[in-house]
PDB file of C-alpha atoms in Angstrom:
ATOM      1  CA  MET A 544      47.101   0.055 -32.638  1.00 80.00           C
ATOM      2  CA  THR A 545      48.252  -2.044 -29.713  1.00 82.00           C
ATOM      3  CA  LEU A 546      45.284  -4.359 -30.270  1.00 87.00           C
ATOM      4  CA  LEU A 547      46.514  -4.940 -33.826  1.00 89.00           C
ATOM      5  CA  ILE A 548      50.022  -5.776 -32.616  1.00 88.00           C
ATOM      6  CA  GLU A 549      48.691  -8.023 -29.857  1.00 89.00           C
ATOM      7  CA  SER A 550      46.431  -9.980 -32.184  1.00 92.00           C
ATOM      8  CA  LEU A 551      49.113 -10.206 -34.882  1.00 92.00           C
ATOM      9  CA  SER A 552      51.652 -11.581 -32.405  1.00 91.00           C
ATOM     10  CA  TRP A 553      49.008 -13.984 -31.078  1.00 91.00           C
ATOM     11  CA  VAL A 554      48.371 -15.265 -34.603  1.00 93.00           C
ATOM     12  CA  LEU A 555      52.117 -15.655 -35.210  1.00 93.00           C
ATOM     13  CA  LEU A 556      52.612 -17.499 -31.921  1.00 91.00           C
ATOM     14  CA  VAL A 557      49.765 -19.910 -32.606  1.00 93.00           C
ATOM     15  CA  ALA A 558      50.953 -20.502 -36.180  1.00 93.00           C
ATOM     16  CA  GLY A 559      54.495 -21.140 -34.928  1.00 91.00           C
ATOM     17  CA  SER A 560      53.366 -23.611 -32.300  1.00 90.00           C
ATOM     18  CA  LEU A 561      51.172 -25.305 -34.911  1.00 91.00           C
ATOM     19  CA  MET A 562      54.221 -25.591 -37.160  1.00 91.00           C
ATOM     20  CA  LEU A 563      56.187 -27.094 -34.280  1.00 91.00           C
ATOM     21  CA  VAL A 564      53.570 -29.745 -33.591  1.00 91.00           C
ATOM     22  CA  VAL A 565      53.220 -30.551 -37.302  1.00 90.00           C
ATOM     23  CA  GLY A 566      56.998 -30.937 -37.559  1.00 90.00           C
ATOM     24  CA  ALA A 567      57.094 -33.176 -34.511  1.00 90.00           C
ATOM     25  CA  VAL A 568      54.269 -35.345 -35.876  1.00 90.00           C
ATOM     26  CA  GLY A 569      56.141 -35.434 -39.190  1.00 88.00           C
ATOM     27  CA  LEU A 570      59.127 -36.904 -37.341  1.00 87.00           C
ATOM     28  CA  HIS A 571      56.937 -39.912 -36.581  1.00 88.00           C
ATOM     29  CA  ARG A 572      54.869 -40.327 -39.683  1.00 87.00           C
ATOM     30  CA  LEU A 573      57.492 -39.930 -42.389  1.00 86.00           C
ATOM     31  CA  PRO A 574      58.777 -43.364 -43.519  1.00 84.00           C
ATOM     32  CA  GLU A 575      62.580 -43.180 -43.382  1.00 83.00           C
ATOM     33  CA  PHE A 576      65.450 -41.085 -42.212  1.00 86.00           C
ATOM     34  CA  PHE A 577      65.977 -38.722 -45.126  1.00 87.00           C
ATOM     35  CA  THR A 578      62.343 -37.663 -45.239  1.00 87.00           C
ATOM     36  CA  ARG A 579      62.480 -37.052 -41.487  1.00 88.00           C
ATOM     37  CA  THR A 580      65.257 -34.505 -41.913  1.00 88.00           C
ATOM     38  CA  HIS A 581      62.649 -32.412 -43.700  1.00 87.00           C
ATOM     39  CA  ALA A 582      60.324 -32.629 -40.696  1.00 85.00           C
ATOM     40  CA  GLY A 583      63.168 -31.892 -38.306  1.00 86.00           C
ATOM     41  CA  SER A 584      64.420 -28.821 -40.136  1.00 86.00           C
ATOM     42  CA  LEU A 585      60.845 -27.694 -40.754  1.00 83.00           C
ATOM     43  CA  THR A 586      60.378 -27.115 -37.044  1.00 80.00           C
ATOM     44  CA  ASP A 587      63.800 -25.466 -36.708  1.00 81.00           C
ATOM     45  CA  THR A 588      63.328 -22.814 -39.369  1.00 88.00           C
ATOM     46  CA  GLY A 589      59.555 -22.415 -39.697  1.00 89.00           C
ATOM     47  CA  GLY A 590      58.405 -22.840 -36.133  1.00 89.00           C
ATOM     48  CA  ALA A 591      61.260 -20.824 -34.706  1.00 91.00           C
ATOM     49  CA  GLY A 592      60.743 -18.054 -37.256  1.00 92.00           C
ATOM     50  CA  LEU A 593      57.048 -17.627 -36.523  1.00 93.00           C
ATOM     51  CA  ILE A 594      57.325 -17.876 -32.751  1.00 92.00           C
ATOM     52  CA  LEU A 595      60.309 -15.537 -32.484  1.00 92.00           C
ATOM     53  CA  THR A 596      58.715 -12.912 -34.761  1.00 92.00           C
ATOM     54  CA  GLY A 597      55.590 -13.185 -32.648  1.00 91.00           C
ATOM     55  CA  LEU A 598      57.676 -12.504 -29.544  1.00 90.00           C
ATOM     56  CA  MET A 599      59.437  -9.649 -31.300  1.00 90.00           C
ATOM     57  CA  LEU A 600      56.094  -7.935 -31.887  1.00 89.00           C
ATOM     58  CA  GLN A 601      55.298  -8.408 -28.223  1.00 85.00           C
ATOM     59  CA  ALA A 602      58.575  -6.872 -27.091  1.00 83.00           C
ATOM     60  CA  GLY A 603      58.329  -3.768 -29.228  1.00 80.00           C
ATOM     61  CA  PRO A 604      61.339  -1.986 -30.775  1.00 84.00           C
ATOM     62  CA  ASN A 605      64.002  -2.325 -28.025  1.00 87.00           C
ATOM     63  CA  LEU A 606      67.013  -4.431 -27.081  1.00 89.00           C
ATOM     64  CA  ILE A 607      64.846  -7.494 -26.454  1.00 90.00           C
ATOM     65  CA  ALA A 608      63.671  -7.490 -30.064  1.00 91.00           C
ATOM     66  CA  VAL A 609      67.315  -7.254 -31.185  1.00 92.00           C
ATOM     67  CA  LYS A 610      68.181 -10.311 -29.065  1.00 90.00           C
ATOM     68  CA  LEU A 611      65.243 -12.187 -30.534  1.00 91.00           C
ATOM     69  CA  ALA A 612      66.386 -11.237 -34.032  1.00 92.00           C
ATOM     70  CA  LEU A 613      69.874 -12.521 -33.184  1.00 91.00           C
ATOM     71  CA  ILE A 614      68.490 -15.858 -32.017  1.00 91.00           C
ATOM     72  CA  LEU A 615      66.331 -16.075 -35.124  1.00 92.00           C
ATOM     73  CA  LEU A 616      69.190 -15.273 -37.503  1.00 93.00           C
ATOM     74  CA  PHE A 617      71.452 -17.768 -35.759  1.00 92.00           C
ATOM     75  CA  LEU A 618      68.838 -20.515 -35.955  1.00 91.00           C
ATOM     76  CA  TRP A 619      68.171 -19.761 -39.630  1.00 91.00           C
ATOM     77  CA  PHE A 620      71.864 -20.050 -40.457  1.00 91.00           C
ATOM     78  CA  THR A 621      72.787 -23.079 -38.401  1.00 90.00           C
ATOM     79  CA  SER A 622      69.851 -25.477 -38.560  1.00 89.00           C
ATOM     80  CA  PRO A 623      70.058 -25.993 -42.341  1.00 89.00           C
ATOM     81  CA  THR A 624      73.782 -26.531 -41.960  1.00 90.00           C
ATOM     82  CA  ALA A 625      73.182 -29.101 -39.230  1.00 90.00           C
ATOM     83  CA  SER A 626      70.621 -30.896 -41.390  1.00 90.00           C
ATOM     84  CA  HIS A 627      73.104 -30.916 -44.281  1.00 90.00           C
ATOM     85  CA  VAL A 628      75.917 -32.340 -42.166  1.00 89.00           C
ATOM     86  CA  LEU A 629      73.493 -34.910 -40.759  1.00 89.00           C
ATOM     87  CA  ALA A 630      72.259 -36.106 -44.146  1.00 88.00           C
ATOM     88  CA  GLN A 631      75.774 -36.140 -45.607  1.00 87.00           C
ATOM     89  CA  SER A 632      77.259 -38.247 -42.838  1.00 87.00           C
ATOM     90  CA  ALA A 633      74.242 -40.559 -42.994  1.00 87.00           C
ATOM     91  CA  LEU A 634      74.771 -41.019 -46.751  1.00 86.00           C
ATOM     92  CA  ARG A 635      78.497 -41.526 -46.270  1.00 84.00           C
ATOM     93  CA  ASP A 636      77.723 -44.096 -43.586  1.00 81.00           C
ATOM     94  CA  GLY A 637      75.813 -46.183 -46.121  1.00 79.00           C
ATOM     95  CA  ILE A 638      72.170 -45.433 -45.301  1.00 79.00           C
ATOM     96  CA  LYS A 639      70.494 -45.450 -48.673  1.00 78.00           C
ATOM     97  CA  PRO A 640      67.370 -43.331 -49.341  1.00 76.00           C
ATOM     98  CA  GLU A 641      64.468 -45.639 -50.105  1.00 74.00           C
ATOM     99  CA  ALA A 642      63.745 -44.047 -53.444  1.00 69.00           C
ATOM    100  CA  GLU A 643      66.946 -45.487 -54.972  1.00 58.00           C
ATOM    101  CA  ASP A 644      66.075 -49.094 -54.136  1.00 58.00           C
ATOM    102  CA  GLU A 645      62.642 -49.301 -55.725  1.00 59.00           C
ATOM    103  CA  THR A 646      63.002 -49.232 -59.470  1.00 57.00           C
ATOM    104  CA  SER A 647      59.341 -48.314 -59.980  1.00 53.00           C
TER     105      SER A 647
ATOM    106  CA  MET B1486      48.594 -16.688 -25.229  1.00 79.00           C
ATOM    107  CA  PHE B1487      51.976 -17.771 -24.032  1.00 85.00           C
ATOM    108  CA  THR B1488      50.484 -20.817 -22.324  1.00 89.00           C
ATOM    109  CA  THR B1489      49.249 -22.189 -25.658  1.00 88.00           C
ATOM    110  CA  ALA B1490      52.731 -21.743 -27.122  1.00 89.00           C
ATOM    111  CA  LEU B1491      54.319 -23.375 -24.054  1.00 91.00           C
ATOM    112  CA  VAL B1492      51.958 -26.359 -24.180  1.00 93.00           C
ATOM    113  CA  ALA B1493      52.479 -26.818 -27.922  1.00 91.00           C
ATOM    114  CA  ILE B1494      56.263 -26.688 -27.491  1.00 92.00           C
ATOM    115  CA  LEU B1495      56.052 -29.276 -24.692  1.00 93.00           C
ATOM    116  CA  ILE B1496      53.980 -31.582 -26.890  1.00 93.00           C
ATOM    117  CA  ALA B1497      56.459 -31.194 -29.745  1.00 92.00           C
ATOM    118  CA  MET B1498      59.362 -31.852 -27.371  1.00 92.00           C
ATOM    119  CA  SER B1499      57.800 -35.072 -26.077  1.00 93.00           C
ATOM    120  CA  LEU B1500      57.173 -36.224 -29.663  1.00 91.00           C
ATOM    121  CA  ALA B1501      60.785 -35.479 -30.585  1.00 90.00           C
ATOM    122  CA  LEU B1502      61.968 -37.403 -27.506  1.00 92.00           C
ATOM    123  CA  ALA B1503      59.765 -40.329 -28.495  1.00 92.00           C
ATOM    124  CA  ARG B1504      61.386 -40.297 -31.927  1.00 88.00           C
ATOM    125  CA  ALA B1505      64.816 -40.185 -30.301  1.00 90.00           C
ATOM    126  CA  LEU B1506      63.963 -43.295 -28.260  1.00 91.00           C
ATOM    127  CA  LEU B1507      62.318 -45.171 -31.122  1.00 88.00           C
ATOM    128  CA  GLY B1508      64.610 -44.065 -33.929  1.00 80.00           C
ATOM    129  CA  PRO B1509      65.962 -47.144 -35.762  1.00 85.00           C
ATOM    130  CA  THR B1510      69.208 -45.598 -36.969  1.00 85.00           C
ATOM    131  CA  VAL B1511      71.542 -43.541 -34.817  1.00 88.00           C
ATOM    132  CA  TYR B1512      71.098 -40.607 -37.198  1.00 89.00           C
ATOM    133  CA  ASP B1513      67.388 -40.538 -36.349  1.00 89.00           C
ATOM    134  CA  ARG B1514      68.384 -40.042 -32.752  1.00 91.00           C
ATOM    135  CA  ILE B1515      70.795 -37.234 -33.573  1.00 91.00           C
ATOM    136  CA  LEU B1516      68.143 -35.547 -35.712  1.00 91.00           C
ATOM    137  CA  ALA B1517      65.545 -35.862 -32.933  1.00 91.00           C
ATOM    138  CA  ILE B1518      67.946 -34.483 -30.318  1.00 91.00           C
ATOM    139  CA  ASN B1519      68.825 -31.575 -32.611  1.00 92.00           C
ATOM    140  CA  ALA B1520      65.127 -30.779 -33.063  1.00 91.00           C
ATOM    141  CA  PHE B1521      64.625 -31.166 -29.309  1.00 92.00           C
ATOM    142  CA  GLY B1522      67.402 -28.661 -28.650  1.00 92.00           C
ATOM    143  CA  THR B1523      65.867 -26.090 -30.963  1.00 92.00           C
ATOM    144  CA  LYS B1524      62.536 -26.548 -29.235  1.00 92.00           C
ATOM    145  CA  THR B1525      64.249 -25.993 -25.908  1.00 93.00           C
ATOM    146  CA  VAL B1526      65.572 -22.697 -27.233  1.00 92.00           C
ATOM    147  CA  LEU B1527      62.031 -21.650 -28.131  1.00 92.00           C
ATOM    148  CA  PHE B1528      60.714 -22.909 -24.815  1.00 93.00           C
ATOM    149  CA  ILE B1529      63.210 -20.787 -22.879  1.00 93.00           C
ATOM    150  CA  ALA B1530      62.417 -17.732 -24.980  1.00 92.00           C
ATOM    151  CA  VAL B1531      58.642 -18.068 -24.518  1.00 92.00           C
ATOM    152  CA  LEU B1532      59.111 -18.856 -20.825  1.00 92.00           C
ATOM    153  CA  GLY B1533      61.100 -15.648 -20.461  1.00 91.00           C
ATOM    154  CA  PHE B1534      58.211 -13.676 -21.876  1.00 89.00           C
ATOM    155  CA  PHE B1535      55.714 -15.688 -19.829  1.00 90.00           C
ATOM    156  CA  ASN B1536      57.437 -14.776 -16.538  1.00 90.00           C
ATOM    157  CA  GLY B1537      58.117 -11.231 -17.669  1.00 86.00           C
ATOM    158  CA  ARG B1538      61.904 -11.695 -17.420  1.00 85.00           C
ATOM    159  CA  PRO B1539      63.564 -10.916 -20.758  1.00 82.00           C
ATOM    160  CA  GLU B1540      67.009 -12.002 -19.460  1.00 87.00           C
ATOM    161  CA  PHE B1541      66.052 -15.540 -20.459  1.00 90.00           C
ATOM    162  CA  LEU B1542      66.807 -14.646 -24.073  1.00 90.00           C
ATOM    163  CA  ASP B1543      70.553 -14.718 -23.371  1.00 92.00           C
ATOM    164  CA  ILE B1544      70.176 -18.265 -22.061  1.00 92.00           C
ATOM    165  CA  ALA B1545      68.209 -19.184 -25.177  1.00 92.00           C
ATOM    166  CA  LEU B1546      70.887 -17.716 -27.439  1.00 92.00           C
ATOM    167  CA  VAL B1547      73.683 -19.605 -25.664  1.00 94.00           C
ATOM    168  CA  TYR B1548      71.653 -22.790 -25.786  1.00 94.00           C
ATOM    169  CA  ALA B1549      71.171 -22.407 -29.543  1.00 92.00           C
ATOM    170  CA  LEU B1550      74.943 -22.035 -29.982  1.00 93.00           C
ATOM    171  CA  ILE B1551      75.761 -25.068 -27.841  1.00 94.00           C
ATOM    172  CA  ASN B1552      73.068 -27.188 -29.480  1.00 93.00           C
ATOM    173  CA  PHE B1553      74.516 -26.583 -32.925  1.00 92.00           C
ATOM    174  CA  VAL B1554      78.094 -27.214 -31.843  1.00 93.00           C
ATOM    175  CA  GLY B1555      77.024 -30.391 -30.029  1.00 93.00           C
ATOM    176  CA  THR B1556      75.229 -31.790 -33.059  1.00 91.00           C
ATOM    177  CA  VAL B1557      78.147 -31.135 -35.402  1.00 90.00           C
ATOM    178  CA  ALA B1558      80.609 -32.539 -32.851  1.00 90.00           C
ATOM    179  CA  VAL B1559      78.651 -35.777 -32.496  1.00 90.00           C
ATOM    180  CA  LEU B1560      78.425 -36.091 -36.278  1.00 88.00           C
ATOM    181  CA  ARG B1561      82.166 -35.600 -36.735  1.00 85.00           C
ATOM    182  CA  PHE B1562      82.783 -38.170 -34.027  1.00 82.00           C
ATOM    183  CA  MET B1563      80.396 -40.544 -35.792  1.00 78.00           C
ATOM    184  CA  HIS B1564      82.384 -40.191 -38.975  1.00 72.00           C
ATOM    185  CA  TYR B1565      85.998 -40.489 -37.748  1.00 70.00           C
ATOM    186  CA  PRO B1566      85.825 -42.710 -34.641  1.00 62.00           C
ATOM    187  CA  ALA B1567      88.851 -44.867 -35.506  1.00 63.00           C
ATOM    188  CA  GLU B1568      91.276 -42.044 -36.293  1.00 63.00           C
ATOM    189  CA  ILE B1569      90.578 -40.180 -33.065  1.00 59.00           C
ATOM    190  CA  PHE B1570      91.411 -43.190 -30.892  1.00 62.00           C
ATOM    191  CA  GLN B1571      94.353 -44.567 -32.838  1.00 62.00           C
ATOM    192  CA  SER B1572      96.499 -41.503 -33.372  1.00 56.00           C
ATOM    193  CA  ASP B1573      97.214 -40.543 -29.763  1.00 54.00           C
ATOM    194  CA  ASN B1574     100.384 -38.659 -30.598  1.00 52.00           C
ATOM    195  CA  ASP B1575      99.304 -36.007 -33.101  1.00 52.00           C
ATOM    196  CA  GLY B1576      96.001 -35.403 -31.401  1.00 49.00           C
ATOM    197  CA  GLY B1577      93.431 -36.786 -33.850  1.00 47.00           C
ATOM    198  CA  GLY B1578      93.156 -36.795 -37.647  1.00 48.00           C
ATOM    199  CA  SER B1579      91.551 -34.180 -39.924  1.00 47.00           C
TER     200      SER B1579
END
């Protein structure tokens, strides 16, 4: 049983760190700002979710898992809000998404 | 197991920092710093488990709170710079 939990948390941790690296690479490869918000928030919600659930499995059902769940819930609520505020103030500041310029 | 997660988080953090330095617009920098802060939260949490000291999770939780407040504060400052400096008497606009 413990082997199952260990391997499951290992898989979650590796998947979460993979998601983090993919998000960070996305920050570089995506062409302009608004597409990069996707990469940025991808790491916040996806990577954090996988890594923190992996840690929760490690910790077992005690106070530590509750703290991890609190961090996870907080991140899942606030990082989309931060991305929204970011994109809105960028739009209001006059940065136009590329798609609107090209008429193709 | 934790070392792979730590190394991956460090790589992602350095990439986010590189984007913060390169970012053409100022909003790229804010986005990169926000992503960097979230990665720091994860780094602290995994480091806590790596050293076998679960008290680190409180630090990670506080860091997540401060990171969010900092990002929103910078964005509000970006949007109303003039009003904050001009109106010294009533302590800043909306």
